[in-house]
Coordinates of C-alpha atoms and ligand atoms in Angstrom, one line a residue:
M1 CA -26.5 1.9 0.9
S2 CA -29.7 0.0 1.4
G3 CA -32.7 1.6 3.2
D4 CA -32.0 -0.2 6.4
I5 CA -29.4 2.5 7.7
Q6 CA -31.8 3.7 10.3
S7 CA -32.0 0.4 12.0
K8 CA -28.2 0.4 12.6
T9 CA -26.6 1.6 15.8
A10 CA -23.9 4.4 15.5
T11 CA -21.1 1.9 16.2
E12 CA -22.5 -0.5 13.7
K13 CA -22.3 2.5 11.0
I14 CA -18.9 3.5 12.1
L15 CA -17.7 -0.2 11.6
I16 CA -19.3 -0.2 8.0
A17 CA -17.6 3.1 7.2
N18 CA -14.3 1.8 8.2
Q19 CA -14.6 -1.2 6.0
V20 CA -15.7 0.3 2.8
Y21 CA -13.5 -0.6 -0.1
A22 CA -13.7 -0.4 -3.9
S23 CA -11.5 -1.7 -6.9
Y24 CA -10.0 0.3 -9.5
P25 CA -8.4 -0.9 -12.9
L26 CA -4.8 -1.4 -11.4
F27 CA -6.2 -3.1 -8.4
D28 CA -7.9 -5.6 -10.8
L29 CA -5.1 -6.0 -13.0
V30 CA -2.7 -6.8 -10.1
L31 CA -5.2 -9.3 -8.5
A32 CA -5.4 -11.0 -12.1
D33 CA -1.7 -11.2 -12.4
I34 CA -1.3 -12.6 -8.9
D35 CA -3.9 -15.3 -9.9
Q36 CA -1.9 -16.0 -13.1
C37 CA 1.2 -16.5 -11.1
H38 CA -0.5 -18.7 -8.7
H39 CA -1.7 -21.1 -11.1
S40 CA 1.4 -21.0 -13.3
P41 CA 2.8 -24.2 -12.2
K42 CA -0.4 -26.0 -13.6
T43 CA -0.7 -23.8 -16.7
K44 CA 2.9 -23.7 -17.7
G45 CA 3.7 -27.2 -17.2
D46 CA 7.4 -26.7 -16.2
D47 CA 9.3 -26.3 -13.0
D48 CA 9.7 -22.4 -13.1
P49 CA 6.8 -20.9 -11.4
D50 CA 6.0 -17.3 -12.4
C51 CA 6.6 -14.8 -9.6
L52 CA 5.6 -11.2 -9.1
L53 CA 6.8 -8.0 -7.5
L54 CA 4.4 -5.3 -6.5
V55 CA 5.9 -2.0 -5.3
G56 CA 4.3 1.2 -4.1
Q57 CA 4.7 3.9 -1.5
T58 CA 3.2 3.5 2.0
G59 CA -0.6 4.0 1.7
S60 CA -0.8 3.1 -2.0
G61 CA -3.0 0.0 -1.2
K62 CA -0.5 -3.0 -1.5
T63 CA -1.6 -4.8 1.5
T64 CA -5.3 -4.3 0.9
I65 CA -4.8 -6.0 -2.6
L66 CA -3.1 -9.1 -1.1
K67 CA -5.8 -9.4 1.7
T68 CA -8.4 -9.2 -0.9
Y69 CA -6.8 -12.0 -2.8
L70 CA -6.3 -14.0 0.4
E71 CA -10.1 -13.9 1.1
S72 CA -10.6 -16.2 -1.8
Y73 CA -8.1 -18.7 -0.5
P74 CA -8.8 -19.2 3.2
K75 CA -7.2 -22.1 5.4
R76 CA -9.4 -25.0 5.8
D77 CA -9.2 -28.1 8.0
A78 CA -8.8 -31.4 6.5
E79 CA -8.7 -35.0 8.0
D80 CA -5.0 -35.0 8.4
G81 CA -4.2 -31.3 9.1
T82 CA -4.9 -27.8 7.9
I83 CA -4.8 -27.0 4.2
V84 CA -3.2 -23.4 3.7
P85 CA -3.6 -22.8 -0.2
V86 CA -1.8 -19.4 0.3
I87 CA 0.7 -18.6 3.0
Y88 CA 1.0 -14.8 3.9
T89 CA 3.9 -13.7 5.9
V90 CA 5.2 -10.1 6.9
I91 CA 8.9 -10.2 6.6
P92 CA 10.2 -9.0 10.1
P93 CA 12.8 -6.5 10.5
P94 CA 15.7 -6.7 11.0
A95 CA 15.5 -9.4 8.3
S96 CA 17.4 -12.6 8.5
V97 CA 16.8 -16.1 7.3
K98 CA 16.2 -17.3 10.8
G99 CA 13.5 -14.5 11.4
L100 CA 11.7 -15.4 8.0
V101 CA 11.8 -19.2 8.2
T102 CA 10.5 -18.9 11.9
K103 CA 7.6 -16.7 10.8
M104 CA 6.7 -18.9 8.0
L105 CA 6.7 -22.0 10.2
E106 CA 4.6 -20.4 12.9
E107 CA 2.2 -19.4 10.1
L108 CA 1.9 -23.0 9.0
G109 CA 1.2 -24.1 12.5
D110 CA 4.5 -25.7 13.6
P111 CA 4.4 -25.9 17.3
L112 CA 8.1 -25.7 17.5
Y113 CA 8.6 -23.0 15.1
E114 CA 11.6 -21.4 16.9
K115 CA 13.4 -24.7 17.3
G116 CA 16.5 -25.8 15.4
N117 CA 19.1 -24.1 13.3
T118 CA 18.1 -22.6 10.0
I119 CA 19.0 -25.7 8.0
A120 CA 16.7 -27.9 10.1
Q121 CA 14.0 -25.3 10.1
T122 CA 14.3 -24.8 6.4
I123 CA 13.9 -28.6 5.8
R124 CA 10.8 -28.6 8.2
L125 CA 9.4 -25.7 6.2
Y126 CA 9.6 -27.6 2.9
K127 CA 7.9 -30.6 4.4
L128 CA 5.1 -28.3 6.0
L129 CA 4.6 -26.4 2.7
K130 CA 4.0 -29.7 1.0
N131 CA 1.8 -31.1 3.8
C132 CA -0.3 -28.0 3.9
E133 CA -0.8 -28.1 0.1
V134 CA 0.6 -24.5 -0.1
E135 CA 0.2 -23.2 -3.7
L136 CA 1.3 -19.7 -3.3
I137 CA 3.7 -17.7 -1.0
I138 CA 3.0 -14.2 -0.3
L139 CA 5.7 -12.0 1.4
D140 CA 5.0 -8.5 2.5
E141 CA 7.4 -5.7 3.3
F142 CA 10.1 -7.0 1.0
H143 CA 12.1 -3.9 1.4
H144 CA 13.2 -5.5 4.7
F145 CA 15.6 -7.4 2.5
I146 CA 17.7 -4.3 2.5
D147 CA 19.5 -3.8 5.8
S148 CA 18.4 -0.5 7.2
E149 CA 21.6 0.4 8.9
S150 CA 24.1 -0.4 6.1
N151 CA 21.5 0.0 3.1
K152 CA 22.9 -3.2 1.7
V153 CA 20.9 -6.0 0.2
L154 CA 21.0 -9.1 2.3
V155 CA 22.3 -11.5 -0.2
T156 CA 22.1 -14.6 2.1
L157 CA 18.3 -14.1 2.1
C158 CA 18.1 -13.6 -1.6
D159 CA 19.8 -16.9 -2.1
W160 CA 17.6 -18.6 0.6
L161 CA 14.4 -17.2 -1.3
K162 CA 15.8 -18.5 -4.7
S163 CA 16.4 -22.1 -3.2
L164 CA 12.9 -21.9 -1.7
I165 CA 11.4 -21.3 -5.2
I166 CA 13.7 -23.8 -6.9
N167 CA 13.0 -26.6 -4.3
T168 CA 9.4 -26.2 -3.7
K169 CA 8.4 -24.9 -7.2
I170 CA 5.8 -22.6 -5.5
P171 CA 5.3 -19.2 -7.0
V172 CA 6.3 -16.2 -4.8
I173 CA 4.6 -12.9 -4.6
L174 CA 6.6 -9.9 -3.1
F175 CA 5.1 -6.8 -1.9
G176 CA 7.2 -3.8 -0.8
L177 CA 8.2 0.0 -1.1
P178 CA 9.8 1.1 -4.4
V179 CA 13.2 0.7 -2.9
S180 CA 12.6 -3.1 -3.1
E181 CA 13.3 -2.9 -6.8
K182 CA 17.0 -2.5 -5.8
V183 CA 17.0 -6.0 -4.2
L184 CA 16.3 -7.6 -7.6
K185 CA 18.7 -5.3 -9.4
V186 CA 21.7 -5.8 -7.2
D187 CA 21.2 -9.5 -6.4
N188 CA 22.9 -11.6 -9.1
S189 CA 21.6 -15.0 -7.9
Q190 CA 19.0 -15.3 -10.8
L191 CA 16.3 -14.3 -8.5
S192 CA 15.5 -11.3 -10.8
R193 CA 14.5 -13.4 -13.8
R194 CA 12.0 -15.3 -11.8
F195 CA 10.1 -12.2 -11.0
N196 CA 8.9 -11.6 -14.4
H197 CA 5.6 -10.0 -13.3
R198 CA 6.2 -6.4 -12.0
H199 CA 3.7 -3.7 -11.0
R200 CA 4.0 -0.2 -9.5
L201 CA 1.1 1.0 -7.6
V202 CA 0.9 4.9 -8.1
P203 CA -1.7 7.3 -7.0
F204 CA -4.4 8.2 -9.4
P205 CA -2.9 10.2 -12.3
R206 CA -3.7 14.0 -12.6
T207 CA -4.9 13.5 -16.1
D208 CA -8.4 13.6 -17.6
D209 CA -8.6 9.8 -17.6
G210 CA -7.0 9.6 -14.2
L211 CA -9.4 12.1 -12.7
E212 CA -12.3 10.3 -14.3
L213 CA -11.2 6.9 -12.7
F214 CA -10.8 8.9 -9.4
R215 CA -14.4 10.0 -9.6
E216 CA -15.6 6.5 -10.4
F217 CA -13.7 5.3 -7.3
L218 CA -15.2 8.0 -5.1
S219 CA -18.6 7.1 -6.3
E220 CA -18.2 3.4 -5.6
I221 CA -17.0 4.3 -2.2
E222 CA -19.8 6.7 -1.5
G223 CA -22.4 4.1 -2.4
Q224 CA -21.4 2.0 0.5
L225 CA -21.4 4.6 3.2
P226 CA -24.0 4.4 5.8
L227 CA -25.0 8.0 5.7
T228 CA -28.7 9.3 5.2
E229 CA -27.9 11.8 2.5
K230 CA -25.5 11.9 -0.5
S231 CA -22.1 13.6 0.0
N232 CA -21.5 13.8 -3.8
L233 CA -18.0 13.0 -3.4
S234 CA -17.6 12.3 -7.0
E235 CA -19.1 15.5 -8.2
K236 CA -16.4 17.4 -10.3
S237 CA -15.4 20.1 -7.9
L238 CA -15.6 18.1 -4.7
S239 CA -13.7 15.3 -6.2
E240 CA -10.9 17.7 -7.3
R241 CA -10.7 19.1 -3.7
I242 CA -10.4 15.7 -2.4
Y243 CA -7.8 14.8 -5.1
Y244 CA -5.7 18.0 -4.3
A245 CA -5.8 17.3 -0.4
T246 CA -4.6 13.8 -1.0
D247 CA -2.7 14.0 -4.2
G248 CA -4.6 10.9 -5.3
T249 CA -3.0 8.5 -2.8
I250 CA -5.6 6.0 -1.9
G251 CA -4.6 5.8 1.8
H252 CA -5.1 9.7 2.3
V253 CA -8.3 9.5 0.3
M254 CA -9.6 6.7 2.5
T255 CA -8.4 8.7 5.8
L256 CA -10.5 11.5 4.6
I257 CA -13.6 9.5 3.8
R258 CA -13.5 7.0 6.7
K259 CA -12.8 9.6 9.3
G260 CA -15.2 12.0 7.5
A261 CA -18.1 9.5 7.6
T262 CA -17.2 8.5 11.4
Y263 CA -17.4 12.2 12.3
A264 CA -20.6 12.6 10.4
I265 CA -22.2 9.6 12.2
K266 CA -21.0 10.7 15.7
H267 CA -22.3 14.5 15.1
D268 CA -25.6 13.3 13.5
S269 CA -24.7 15.0 10.3
M270 CA -26.5 13.5 7.2
C271 CA -23.5 13.5 4.9
I272 CA -19.9 14.4 4.7
D273 CA -19.9 18.1 3.9
L274 CA -17.1 20.5 3.4
D275 CA -16.9 21.6 7.0
I276 CA -16.2 18.0 8.0
L277 CA -13.6 17.4 5.3
H278 CA -11.9 20.7 6.3
T279 CA -11.8 19.4 10.0
I280 CA -10.5 15.9 9.0
Y281 CA -7.9 17.4 6.6
W282 CA -6.4 19.6 9.4
K283 CA -6.6 16.9 11.9
H284 CA -5.3 14.0 10.0
L285 CA -3.7 15.0 6.6
K286 CA -2.2 18.4 6.8
H287 CA 1.0 17.3 8.7
E288 CA 1.7 14.9 5.8
K289 CA 2.3 17.7 3.5
L290 CA 5.9 19.0 3.1
F291 CA 5.0 22.4 1.8
K292 CA 2.0 24.7 2.5
K293 CA -1.0 23.8 0.6
T294 CA -4.1 26.0 0.6
D295 CA -7.0 24.3 2.3
P296 CA -9.1 23.0 -0.5
F297 CA -12.2 22.7 1.5
L298 CA -12.4 26.4 2.8
E299 CA -12.7 28.2 -0.5
D300 CA -16.1 28.8 -2.2
K301 CA -14.6 28.1 -5.5
F302 CA -11.9 25.6 -6.3
D303 CA -9.6 25.2 -9.3
L304 CA -7.3 22.2 -9.2
E305 CA -4.7 23.2 -11.8
A306 CA -4.5 26.7 -10.4
S307 CA -3.9 25.3 -7.0
Y308 CA -1.1 23.0 -8.1
A309 CA 0.4 26.0 -10.0
Q310 CA 0.4 28.1 -6.8
D311 CA 2.0 25.2 -4.9
K312 CA 4.8 25.2 -7.5
E313 CA 5.4 28.8 -7.2
S314 CA 5.5 28.9 -3.5
T315 CA 7.9 25.9 -3.4
E316 CA 10.2 27.7 -6.0
N317 CA 10.0 30.9 -4.0
Q318 CA 10.8 29.0 -0.8
S319 CA 13.9 27.2 -2.4
Y320 CA 15.0 30.5 -4.0
S321 CA 14.9 32.3 -0.4
N322 CA 16.7 29.4 1.0
K323 CA 19.4 29.6 -1.4
K324 CA 19.6 33.3 -1.0
R325 CA 19.9 32.9 2.8
K326 CA 22.7 30.4 2.2
K327 CA 24.5 32.7 -0.2
N328 CA 24.1 35.6 2.3
S329 CA 25.5 33.6 5.2
A330 CA 28.4 32.5 3.1
S331 CA 29.3 36.1 2.1
D332 CA 28.9 37.2 5.8
I333 CA 31.4 34.5 6.8
N334 CA 33.8 35.8 4.0
K335 CA 33.3 39.4 5.2
M336 CA 34.2 38.3 8.8
L337 CA 37.4 36.4 7.5
T338 CA 38.6 39.4 5.4
T339 CA 38.0 42.1 8.1
Ligands
ADP1 N1 -9.2 -0.4 -2.9 C1 -9.5 0.3 -1.6 N2 -10.6 0.7 -1.3 C2 -10.7 1.3 -0.1 N3 -9.6 1.5 0.7 C3 -8.4 1.2 0.4 C4 -8.2 0.4 -0.8 N4 -6.8 0.2 -1.0 C5 -6.4 0.7 0.3 N5 -7.2 1.3 1.0 C6 -7.0 1.9 2.4 O1 -5.9 2.8 2.2 C7 -5.0 2.6 3.4 C8 -3.7 2.2 3.0 O2 -3.7 1.0 2.3 P1 -2.7 -0.2 2.5 O3 -3.2 -1.4 1.6 O4 -2.4 -0.6 3.9 O5 -1.4 0.3 1.9 P2 0.1 0.0 1.6 O6 0.1 -1.5 2.0 O7 0.6 0.2 0.4 O8 0.7 0.8 2.7 C9 -5.7 1.5 4.2 O9 -6.5 2.2 5.2 C10 -6.6 0.8 3.4 O10 -7.8 0.3 3.9
MG2 MG1 1.4 -2.6 3.6

């Protein structure tokens, strides 16, 4: 952070803290792959655009990747209308062809986006995609292609998407939860083979290399924080505490850091210290954990592997006592029945 922090108001600093972001190898790889798909109609010279599916749990950073990509391709006004190089639509639940085509028409500025049946709307969409010179279609929340009540893949939507790609020859990028992979497995409308680029966004791995990358990420983020002193987030012990508290999931990491920085700014603290991390962990992250973790920000010393080993042990003990309780209640019932 440059030396002009002092001149900023607390509100300005909080805004900066909430917008810090950094890349990491998988982030760069996915961006490069999206770019390759985007330009595949020109580089491949055939009518079969490359398409991509990116899956990851909530908070793994999917939307951030696509928003970063979109920044390079903003809408712009031309003489005879708006040019939209990349159209981004969040698939609305419950998903239907009507819902999706309406959303896309709205995104492209059709004043009558809701009007007409799906065939008429789809014809208008094809025309608008051409007129707005759309080169890439990005659809977020692809798991909505699975009906949440029946758990079945919505085949009509898959067919509609396949026709969209065939008719417009525009590459499509899909983002969704890991369950989205089921859509391309179940669907036999040849949608799957078009999605020849696939990625899974996973948390930073708990390996030497993974933890090293994690520390680099923390260091890059810390460099942008509008705080007076260094918090040393990437220092080995502190980075491992943060890793343990978040399991290396980027959404949780950023909650700790952004809320930690906001807290520090509001309470005139020079940096994010262990006390602040402890407060934020309890307030915003502890409820996320299914099993009891020891608070990594309380202890004087912290050992990452020992902490994970302890978790494993307590989870095993817990499931053993649950099983025992079940067995006991079954034998209690048997006793009642035989007496
Ligand atoms: N590369 C990154 N740098 C900083 N913050 C990030 C990064 N990727 C994700 N985040 C933050 O993590 C949180 C979850 O990310 P998001 O992209 O919404 O995940 P998803 O779409 O997979 O649920 C958001 O607050 C986002 O700002
Ligand atoms: Mg998202």
